[in-house]
Amino acid sequence: MFGIEDFYHFIQAFFVVFPIVTILHLIGHLAFAYFFGCKKMKVVIGVGKKLFSVRNIEVRLYYFWHGSCSLGPLKYTNKYSQCLILIGGSLFNLLGILIVNILIHESIINPSMLTYQFIYFSIYYVFFALLPMDFPDGTASDGKMIYSTLKGKECKQTSQDCQSFTN
């Protein structure tokens, strides 16, 4: 049965936890891009009408739904650097899961609906990011881009959340 308390958890999950998981995923892409010498990066949090921007971070009306990053040229570019950038988002989500579990195991934080939601959405994000597939908008998942890159195929698509390496 869906009650008032469940409605609170729904609001918390979709308007707080899911955006945090999305931002962590994008930070993973950006961290690896920075490591490989990318100096020009832009982050878009959400979709819809632009609300505001600060430096290279843009926040959109529906901040809780999706996010993306655009990357400029890399100083060190090859298929392995591109694959690490693409998998970086999922690695950061997995690292987040590990850290939360360690903090719970060491009794630094208590298990709660918030930690459950964080882990759940992190697993969800990793699964759909690494599943090699095309999304309805014509973009590819990180997994499909990694597969294409390792196979040496020229992929005309871009990853849904980590755009071009050459802009």
Short mmCIF file of C-alpha atoms in Angstrom, two decimals:
data_model
loop_
_atom_site.label_atom_id
_atom_site.label_comp_id
_atom_site.label_asym_id
_atom_site.label_seq_id
_atom_site.Cartn_x
_atom_site.Cartn_y
_atom_site.Cartn_z
CA MET A 1 0.00 0.00 0.00
CA PHE A 2 1.33 3.44 -0.92
CA GLY A 3 0.90 5.79 2.04
CA ILE A 4 1.90 9.31 3.04
CA GLU A 5 5.34 8.17 4.29
CA ASP A 6 5.96 6.46 0.96
CA PHE A 7 5.16 9.70 -0.84
CA TYR A 8 7.91 11.40 1.20
CA HIS A 9 10.36 8.66 0.17
CA PHE A 10 9.31 9.07 -3.46
CA ILE A 11 10.00 12.82 -3.33
CA GLN A 12 13.34 12.20 -1.62
CA ALA A 13 14.35 9.53 -4.14
CA PHE A 14 13.55 11.41 -7.33
CA PHE A 15 14.27 15.00 -6.37
CA VAL A 16 17.32 14.53 -4.12
CA VAL A 17 18.96 11.10 -4.43
CA PHE A 18 18.67 10.50 -8.18
CA PRO A 19 20.22 13.91 -9.06
CA ILE A 20 23.10 13.18 -6.66
CA VAL A 21 23.71 9.81 -8.35
CA THR A 22 23.57 11.52 -11.76
CA ILE A 23 26.06 14.20 -10.70
CA LEU A 24 28.41 11.55 -9.28
CA HIS A 25 28.25 9.72 -12.63
CA LEU A 26 29.09 12.90 -14.55
CA ILE A 27 31.96 13.70 -12.17
CA GLY A 28 33.38 10.27 -13.03
CA HIS A 29 33.43 11.12 -16.73
CA LEU A 30 34.93 14.54 -16.03
CA ALA A 31 37.63 13.23 -13.68
CA PHE A 32 38.94 10.80 -16.29
CA ALA A 33 38.69 13.43 -19.03
CA TYR A 34 40.70 15.85 -16.88
CA PHE A 35 43.26 13.11 -16.23
CA PHE A 36 43.73 12.72 -20.00
CA GLY A 37 44.26 16.43 -20.50
CA CYS A 38 40.80 17.75 -21.34
CA LYS A 39 40.63 21.43 -20.43
CA LYS A 40 37.29 22.34 -22.00
CA MET A 41 34.32 20.73 -20.24
CA LYS A 42 30.66 21.61 -19.86
CA VAL A 43 28.13 19.97 -17.55
CA VAL A 44 24.37 20.10 -17.99
CA ILE A 45 22.25 18.96 -15.05
CA GLY A 46 18.72 18.09 -16.07
CA VAL A 47 16.68 18.75 -19.19
CA GLY A 48 14.28 21.44 -20.33
CA LYS A 49 14.55 25.20 -20.10
CA LYS A 50 17.85 26.56 -18.75
CA LEU A 51 17.42 27.93 -15.23
CA PHE A 52 20.91 29.25 -14.64
CA SER A 53 24.56 28.56 -15.29
CA VAL A 54 27.72 29.06 -13.27
CA ARG A 55 30.93 28.83 -15.24
CA ASN A 56 30.66 25.61 -17.26
CA ILE A 57 27.78 24.14 -15.25
CA GLU A 58 24.25 24.59 -16.51
CA VAL A 59 21.17 23.70 -14.47
CA ARG A 60 17.89 23.06 -16.27
CA LEU A 61 14.28 23.13 -15.10
CA TYR A 62 13.96 19.38 -14.70
CA TYR A 63 17.25 19.05 -12.79
CA PHE A 64 16.23 15.66 -11.43
CA TRP A 65 16.05 14.01 -14.86
CA HIS A 66 19.27 13.10 -16.59
CA GLY A 67 22.48 15.06 -17.11
CA SER A 68 25.29 15.25 -19.60
CA CYS A 69 28.79 16.53 -20.10
CA SER A 70 30.54 17.80 -23.21
CA LEU A 71 34.27 17.41 -23.56
CA GLY A 72 36.79 19.31 -25.61
CA PRO A 73 39.90 17.77 -27.15
CA LEU A 74 42.07 15.46 -25.07
CA LYS A 75 45.79 15.93 -24.68
CA TYR A 76 46.26 12.16 -24.56
CA THR A 77 43.79 10.41 -26.81
CA ASN A 78 43.54 6.82 -27.90
CA LYS A 79 40.90 4.14 -27.67
CA TYR A 80 41.88 3.27 -24.08
CA SER A 81 41.67 6.84 -22.81
CA GLN A 82 38.28 7.20 -24.49
CA CYS A 83 37.06 3.95 -22.94
CA LEU A 84 38.25 5.00 -19.48
CA ILE A 85 36.41 8.30 -19.81
CA LEU A 86 33.25 6.49 -20.86
CA ILE A 87 33.45 3.94 -18.04
CA GLY A 88 34.48 6.62 -15.52
CA GLY A 89 30.89 7.53 -14.69
CA SER A 90 30.01 3.96 -13.78
CA LEU A 91 33.26 3.53 -11.84
CA PHE A 92 32.38 6.56 -9.71
CA ASN A 93 28.87 5.19 -9.10
CA LEU A 94 30.40 1.87 -8.01
CA LEU A 95 32.87 3.73 -5.80
CA GLY A 96 29.95 5.58 -4.22
CA ILE A 97 28.23 2.27 -3.47
CA LEU A 98 31.44 0.91 -1.93
CA ILE A 99 31.95 3.99 0.24
CA VAL A 100 28.36 3.97 1.51
CA ASN A 101 28.62 0.25 2.34
CA ILE A 102 31.94 0.76 4.15
CA LEU A 103 30.48 3.66 6.14
CA ILE A 104 27.50 1.50 7.13
CA HIS A 105 29.72 -1.50 7.96
CA GLU A 106 31.98 0.65 10.15
CA SER A 107 28.90 2.13 11.89
CA ILE A 108 29.83 5.64 10.76
CA ILE A 109 26.38 6.02 9.23
CA ASN A 110 23.24 4.00 9.82
CA PRO A 111 21.47 2.13 7.05
CA SER A 112 18.39 4.07 6.05
CA MET A 113 15.96 4.60 3.22
CA LEU A 114 18.34 7.30 1.94
CA THR A 115 21.32 4.92 1.72
CA TYR A 116 19.11 2.22 0.19
CA GLN A 117 17.88 4.66 -2.47
CA PHE A 118 21.41 5.84 -3.19
CA ILE A 119 22.66 2.30 -3.72
CA TYR A 120 19.57 1.31 -5.72
CA PHE A 121 19.80 4.26 -8.12
CA SER A 122 23.56 3.85 -8.44
CA ILE A 123 23.11 0.23 -9.54
CA TYR A 124 20.33 1.33 -11.90
CA TYR A 125 22.59 3.99 -13.41
CA VAL A 126 25.54 1.59 -13.86
CA PHE A 127 23.33 -1.07 -15.44
CA PHE A 128 21.81 1.22 -18.05
CA ALA A 129 25.05 3.07 -18.72
CA LEU A 130 27.01 -0.11 -19.44
CA LEU A 131 24.30 -2.03 -21.28
CA PRO A 132 25.40 -1.75 -24.92
CA MET A 133 22.29 -0.27 -26.51
CA ASP A 134 20.84 2.69 -28.35
CA PHE A 135 18.46 5.03 -26.55
CA PRO A 136 15.26 6.29 -28.22
CA ASP A 137 16.83 9.68 -28.97
CA GLY A 138 19.48 8.01 -31.15
CA THR A 139 22.35 8.31 -28.69
CA ALA A 140 24.29 5.28 -27.51
CA SER A 141 24.92 4.06 -23.99
CA ASP A 142 28.42 4.31 -22.57
CA GLY A 143 28.64 0.54 -22.95
CA LYS A 144 27.86 0.65 -26.65
CA MET A 145 30.40 3.42 -27.18
CA ILE A 146 33.04 1.43 -25.30
CA TYR A 147 32.27 -1.66 -27.39
CA SER A 148 32.48 0.32 -30.64
CA THR A 149 35.72 2.00 -29.58
CA LEU A 150 37.42 -1.27 -28.60
CA LYS A 151 36.32 -2.91 -31.85
CA GLY A 152 37.81 0.01 -33.77
CA LYS A 153 34.47 0.87 -35.32
CA GLU A 154 33.80 4.46 -36.28
CA CYS A 155 30.73 5.33 -34.26
CA LYS A 156 28.63 8.19 -35.61
CA GLN A 157 26.67 8.34 -32.39
CA THR A 158 27.62 9.98 -29.14
CA SER A 159 27.15 8.66 -25.65
CA GLN A 160 23.94 9.82 -24.05
CA ASP A 161 25.68 11.49 -21.12
CA CYS A 162 29.27 12.03 -22.27
CA GLN A 163 29.41 13.92 -25.57
CA SER A 164 32.11 14.27 -28.20
CA PHE A 165 35.84 14.04 -27.57
CA THR A 166 36.62 16.56 -30.29
CA ASN A 167 34.42 19.62 -29.61
#
